CSV table of C-alpha atoms in Angstrom, one decimal:
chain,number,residue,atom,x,y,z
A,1372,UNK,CA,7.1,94.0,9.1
A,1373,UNK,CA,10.6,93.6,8.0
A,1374,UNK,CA,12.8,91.5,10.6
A,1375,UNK,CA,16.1,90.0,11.0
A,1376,UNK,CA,16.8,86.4,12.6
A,1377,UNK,CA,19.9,85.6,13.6
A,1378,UNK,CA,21.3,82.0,14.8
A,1379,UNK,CA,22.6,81.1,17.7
A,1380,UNK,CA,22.4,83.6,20.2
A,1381,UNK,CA,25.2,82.2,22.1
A,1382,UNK,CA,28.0,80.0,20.5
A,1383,UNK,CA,31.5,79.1,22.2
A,1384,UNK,CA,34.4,77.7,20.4
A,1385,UNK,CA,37.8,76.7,21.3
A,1386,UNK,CA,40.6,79.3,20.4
A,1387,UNK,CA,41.8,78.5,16.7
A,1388,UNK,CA,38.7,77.0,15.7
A,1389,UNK,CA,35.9,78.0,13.0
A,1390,UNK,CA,32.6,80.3,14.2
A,1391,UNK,CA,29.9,80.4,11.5
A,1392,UNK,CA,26.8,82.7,12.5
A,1393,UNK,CA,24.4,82.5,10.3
A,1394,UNK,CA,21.4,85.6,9.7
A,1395,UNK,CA,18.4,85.6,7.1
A,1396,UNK,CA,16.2,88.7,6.6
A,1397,UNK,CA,12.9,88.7,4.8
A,1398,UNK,CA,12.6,92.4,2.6
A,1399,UNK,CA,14.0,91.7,-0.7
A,1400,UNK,CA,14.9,95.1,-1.4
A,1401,UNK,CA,17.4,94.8,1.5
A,1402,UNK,CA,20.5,95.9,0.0
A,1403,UNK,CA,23.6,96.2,2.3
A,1404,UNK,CA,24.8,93.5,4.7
A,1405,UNK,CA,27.4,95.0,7.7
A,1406,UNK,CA,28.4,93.0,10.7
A,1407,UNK,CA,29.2,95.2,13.9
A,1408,UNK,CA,30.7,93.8,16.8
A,1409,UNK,CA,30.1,95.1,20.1
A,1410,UNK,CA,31.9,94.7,23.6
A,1411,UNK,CA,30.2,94.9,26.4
A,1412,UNK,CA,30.0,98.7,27.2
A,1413,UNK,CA,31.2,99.8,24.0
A,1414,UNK,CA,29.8,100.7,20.3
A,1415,UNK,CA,29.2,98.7,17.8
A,1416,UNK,CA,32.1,98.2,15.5
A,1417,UNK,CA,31.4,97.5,11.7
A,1418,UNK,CA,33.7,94.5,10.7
A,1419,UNK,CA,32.8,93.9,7.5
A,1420,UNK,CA,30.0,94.2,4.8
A,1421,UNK,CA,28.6,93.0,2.0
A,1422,UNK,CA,26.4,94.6,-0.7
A,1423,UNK,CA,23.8,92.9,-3.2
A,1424,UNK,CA,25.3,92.3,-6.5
A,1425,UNK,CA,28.6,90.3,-4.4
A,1426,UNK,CA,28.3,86.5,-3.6
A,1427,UNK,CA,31.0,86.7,-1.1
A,1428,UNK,CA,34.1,88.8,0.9
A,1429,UNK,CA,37.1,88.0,2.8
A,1430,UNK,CA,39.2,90.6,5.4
A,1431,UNK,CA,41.9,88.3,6.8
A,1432,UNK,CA,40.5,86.1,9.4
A,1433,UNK,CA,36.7,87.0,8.3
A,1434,UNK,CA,34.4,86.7,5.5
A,1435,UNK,CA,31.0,86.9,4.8
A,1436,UNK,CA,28.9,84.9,2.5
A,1437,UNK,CA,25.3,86.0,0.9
A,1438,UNK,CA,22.6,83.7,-0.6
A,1439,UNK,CA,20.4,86.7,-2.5
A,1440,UNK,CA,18.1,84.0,-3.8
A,1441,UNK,CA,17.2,82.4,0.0
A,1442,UNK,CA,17.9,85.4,1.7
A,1443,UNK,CA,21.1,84.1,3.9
A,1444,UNK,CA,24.1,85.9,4.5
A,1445,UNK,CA,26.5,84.4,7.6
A,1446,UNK,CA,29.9,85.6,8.8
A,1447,UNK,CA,33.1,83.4,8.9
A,1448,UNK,CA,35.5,83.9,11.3
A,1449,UNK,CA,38.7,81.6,10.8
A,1450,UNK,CA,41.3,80.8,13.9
A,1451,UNK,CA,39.6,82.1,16.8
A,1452,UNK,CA,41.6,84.5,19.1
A,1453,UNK,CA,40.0,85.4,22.9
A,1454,UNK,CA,39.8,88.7,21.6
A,1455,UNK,CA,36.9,87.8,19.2
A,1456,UNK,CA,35.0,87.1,22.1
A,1457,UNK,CA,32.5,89.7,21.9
A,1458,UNK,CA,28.5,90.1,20.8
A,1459,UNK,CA,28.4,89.9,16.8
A,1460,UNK,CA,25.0,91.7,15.1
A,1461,UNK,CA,24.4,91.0,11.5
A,1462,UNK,CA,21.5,93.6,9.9
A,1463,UNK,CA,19.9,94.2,6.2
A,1464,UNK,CA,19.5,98.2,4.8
A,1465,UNK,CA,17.4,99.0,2.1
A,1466,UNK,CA,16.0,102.4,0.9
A,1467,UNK,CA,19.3,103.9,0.3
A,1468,UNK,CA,20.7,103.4,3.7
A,1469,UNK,CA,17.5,104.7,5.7
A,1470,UNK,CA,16.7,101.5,6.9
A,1471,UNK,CA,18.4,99.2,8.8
A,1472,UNK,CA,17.2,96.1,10.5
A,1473,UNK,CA,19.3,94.5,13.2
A,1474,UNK,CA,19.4,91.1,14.3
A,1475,UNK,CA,19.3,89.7,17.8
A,1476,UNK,CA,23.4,88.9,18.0
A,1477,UNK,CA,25.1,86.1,18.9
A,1478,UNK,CA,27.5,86.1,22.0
A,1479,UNK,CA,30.3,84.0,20.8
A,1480,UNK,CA,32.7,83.2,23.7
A,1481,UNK,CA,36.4,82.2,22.6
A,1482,UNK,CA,37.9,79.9,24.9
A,1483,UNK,CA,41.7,80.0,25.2
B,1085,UNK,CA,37.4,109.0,9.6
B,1086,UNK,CA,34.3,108.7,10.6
B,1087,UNK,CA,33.9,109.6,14.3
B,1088,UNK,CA,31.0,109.6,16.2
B,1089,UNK,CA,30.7,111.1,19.9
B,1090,UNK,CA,27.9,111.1,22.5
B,1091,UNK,CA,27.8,113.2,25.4
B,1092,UNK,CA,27.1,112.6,27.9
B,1093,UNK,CA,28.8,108.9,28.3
B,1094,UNK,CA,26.1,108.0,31.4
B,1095,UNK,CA,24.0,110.3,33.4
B,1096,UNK,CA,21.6,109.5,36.5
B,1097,UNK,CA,18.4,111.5,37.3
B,1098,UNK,CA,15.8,111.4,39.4
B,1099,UNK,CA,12.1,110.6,38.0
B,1100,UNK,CA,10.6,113.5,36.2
B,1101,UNK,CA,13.2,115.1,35.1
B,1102,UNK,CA,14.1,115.6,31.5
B,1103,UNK,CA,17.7,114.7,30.3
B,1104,UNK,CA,19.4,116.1,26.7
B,1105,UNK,CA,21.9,113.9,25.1
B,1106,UNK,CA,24.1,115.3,22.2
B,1107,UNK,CA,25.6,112.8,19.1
B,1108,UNK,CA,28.1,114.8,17.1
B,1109,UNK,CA,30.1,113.6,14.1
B,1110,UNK,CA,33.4,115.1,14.2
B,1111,UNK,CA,35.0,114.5,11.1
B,1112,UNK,CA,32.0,114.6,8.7
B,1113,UNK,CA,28.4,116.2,7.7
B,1114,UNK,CA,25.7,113.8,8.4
B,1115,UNK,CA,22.4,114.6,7.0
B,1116,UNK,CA,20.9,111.7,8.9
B,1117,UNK,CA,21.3,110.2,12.1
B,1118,UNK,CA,19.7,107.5,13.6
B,1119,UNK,CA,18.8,106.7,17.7
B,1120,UNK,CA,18.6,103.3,19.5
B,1121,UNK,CA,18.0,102.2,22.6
B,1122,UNK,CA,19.7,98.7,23.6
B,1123,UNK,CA,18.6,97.2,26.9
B,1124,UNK,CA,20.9,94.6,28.4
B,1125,UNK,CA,22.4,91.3,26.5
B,1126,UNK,CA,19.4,92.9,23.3
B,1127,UNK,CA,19.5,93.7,20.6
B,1128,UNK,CA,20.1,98.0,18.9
B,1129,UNK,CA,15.9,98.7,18.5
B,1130,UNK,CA,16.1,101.9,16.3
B,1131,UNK,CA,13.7,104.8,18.0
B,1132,UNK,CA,13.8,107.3,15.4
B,1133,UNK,CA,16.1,108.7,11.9
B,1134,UNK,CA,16.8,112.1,12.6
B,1135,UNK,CA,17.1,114.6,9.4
B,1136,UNK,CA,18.6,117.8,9.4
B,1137,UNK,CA,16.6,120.7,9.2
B,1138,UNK,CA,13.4,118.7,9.1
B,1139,UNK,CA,11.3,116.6,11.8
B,1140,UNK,CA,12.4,113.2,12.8
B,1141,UNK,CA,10.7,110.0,11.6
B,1142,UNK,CA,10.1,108.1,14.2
B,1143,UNK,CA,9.4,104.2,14.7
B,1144,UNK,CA,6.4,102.6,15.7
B,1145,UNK,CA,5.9,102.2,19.6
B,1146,UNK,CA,8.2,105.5,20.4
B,1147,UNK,CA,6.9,108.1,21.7
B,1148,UNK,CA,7.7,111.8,19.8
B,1149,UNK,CA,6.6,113.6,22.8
B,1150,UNK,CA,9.0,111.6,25.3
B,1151,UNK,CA,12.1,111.3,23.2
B,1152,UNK,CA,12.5,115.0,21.3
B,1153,UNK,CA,15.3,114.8,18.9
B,1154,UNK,CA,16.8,118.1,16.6
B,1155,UNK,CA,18.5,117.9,14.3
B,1156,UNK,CA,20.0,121.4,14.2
B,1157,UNK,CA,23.0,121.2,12.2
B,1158,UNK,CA,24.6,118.7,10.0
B,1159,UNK,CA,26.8,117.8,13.2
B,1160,UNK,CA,24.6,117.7,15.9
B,1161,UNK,CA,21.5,116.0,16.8
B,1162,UNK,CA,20.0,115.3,20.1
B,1163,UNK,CA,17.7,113.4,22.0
B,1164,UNK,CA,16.0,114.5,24.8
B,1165,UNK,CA,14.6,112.3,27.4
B,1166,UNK,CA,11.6,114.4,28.6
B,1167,UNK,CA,9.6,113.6,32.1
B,1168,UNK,CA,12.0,110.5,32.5
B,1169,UNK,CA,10.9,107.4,34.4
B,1170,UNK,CA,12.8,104.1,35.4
B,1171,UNK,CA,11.6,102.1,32.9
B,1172,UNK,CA,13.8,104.9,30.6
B,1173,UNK,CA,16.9,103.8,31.7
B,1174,UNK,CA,18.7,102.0,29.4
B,1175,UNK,CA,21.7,102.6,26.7
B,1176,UNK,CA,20.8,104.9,24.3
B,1177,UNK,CA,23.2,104.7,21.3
B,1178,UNK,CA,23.0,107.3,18.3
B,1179,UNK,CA,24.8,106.3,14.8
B,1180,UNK,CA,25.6,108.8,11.4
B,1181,UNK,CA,25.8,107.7,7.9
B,1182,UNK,CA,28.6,109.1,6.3
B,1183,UNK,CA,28.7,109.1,2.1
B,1184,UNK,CA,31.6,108.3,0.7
B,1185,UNK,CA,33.4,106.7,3.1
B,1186,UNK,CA,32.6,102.8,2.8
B,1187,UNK,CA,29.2,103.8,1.1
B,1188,UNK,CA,26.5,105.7,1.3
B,1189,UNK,CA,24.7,103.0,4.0
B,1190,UNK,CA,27.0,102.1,6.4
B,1191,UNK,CA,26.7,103.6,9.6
B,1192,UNK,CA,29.0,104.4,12.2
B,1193,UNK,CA,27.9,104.5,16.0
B,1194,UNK,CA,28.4,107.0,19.1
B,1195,UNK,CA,29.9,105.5,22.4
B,1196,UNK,CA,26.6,105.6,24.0
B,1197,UNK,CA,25.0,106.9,26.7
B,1198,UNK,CA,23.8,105.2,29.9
B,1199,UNK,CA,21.1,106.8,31.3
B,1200,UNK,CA,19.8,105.6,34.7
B,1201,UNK,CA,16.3,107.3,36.1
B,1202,UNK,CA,16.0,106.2,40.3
């Protein structure tokens, strides 16, 4: 079936530094990219998206990059702040939004 | 825009019972709504799509006849936790897609609710 992998599971960075997690999803008529982060108790929060027939996107300190051809889309997050600390979930939608596949998150710790 | 809320926010019970939880979208009609169940430091594993006015579809491995959703209105669905055993507990989270807002696929979640069955 459809899946989504996600890479690492746990990453920690100093505070103004560079977090790259990375995903890659294997149905090709996944469409839509969103990124949700999720503190611990809390919803998921989309952050940003991407869709298909866009390479790449930027909001502020984020941005997310997609690779159609291999299947890779990974999320950018520039200057660390504590406050990013948080679990990060990448996922893939196809048939019109009905399905979405989530990956396993990555814990990213921000170390001030 | 955009709000989701799930009622309740946690709830104990004792095994057996059956416990109802309610997702509403508050500032928009959602068609479809979607229920997952997160255990801790996991991943969201979607349990079913829920469409109103019609049955739910409902993923491989979950049981229809444990976890009853309805769909009644284009507000309100809920899941219903029927006969519930410890191995229910968990955090069940509930999502709505809302058209026309960022696009017809993203989805924005519920609060959650934290059920634990002693």
């Amino acid at each position: 079936g459809e899946n989504v992998e996600q890479h690492p599971s746990t990453l920690s960075v100093q505070e103004g530094d560079s977090a790259v997690i990375k995903c890659t999803y294997s149905d090709s008529a996944s469409n839509y990219f969103p990124w949700y982060k999720q503190e611990l108790g809390k919803r998921p929060q989309l952050i940003i998206d991407i869709r298909s027939n866009v390479g790449e996107k930027k909001d502020q300190r984020i941005a997310v990059t997609l690779n159609k051809t291999a299947k890779h889309f990974s999320l950018h997050i520039t200057e660390t702040q504590p406050e990013d600390s948080a679990v990060y979930f990448c996922a893939a939608t196809s048939l019109g939004g009905f399905k979405t596949i989530f990956g396993a998150g990555t814990r990213l710790f921000v170390k001030a | 825009g955009a709000v989701v809320s799930q009622h309740p926010s946690w709830v104990i019970c004792k095994s057996g019972t059956s416990v109802k939880i309610e997702c509403r979208s508050l500032d928009f009609q959602a068609t479809t709504m979607f229920w997952y169940r997160q255990f801790p430091k996991q991943s969201l594993m979607l349990m079913a799509t829920s469409n109103e006015g019609s049955k739910a579809t409902y993923e491989q491995g979950v049981e229809k006849d444990k976890f009853l959703i309805n769909h009644a209105s284009l507000t309100l669905s809920t899941l219903t936790v029927t006969s519930a055993h410890p191995e229910d507990s968990s955090f069940y989270i509930c999502s709505a897609r809302a058209p026309g807002l960022a696009g017809v696929e993203t989805q924005y979640f519920g609060p959650g609710t934290r059920l634990l069955v002693l």
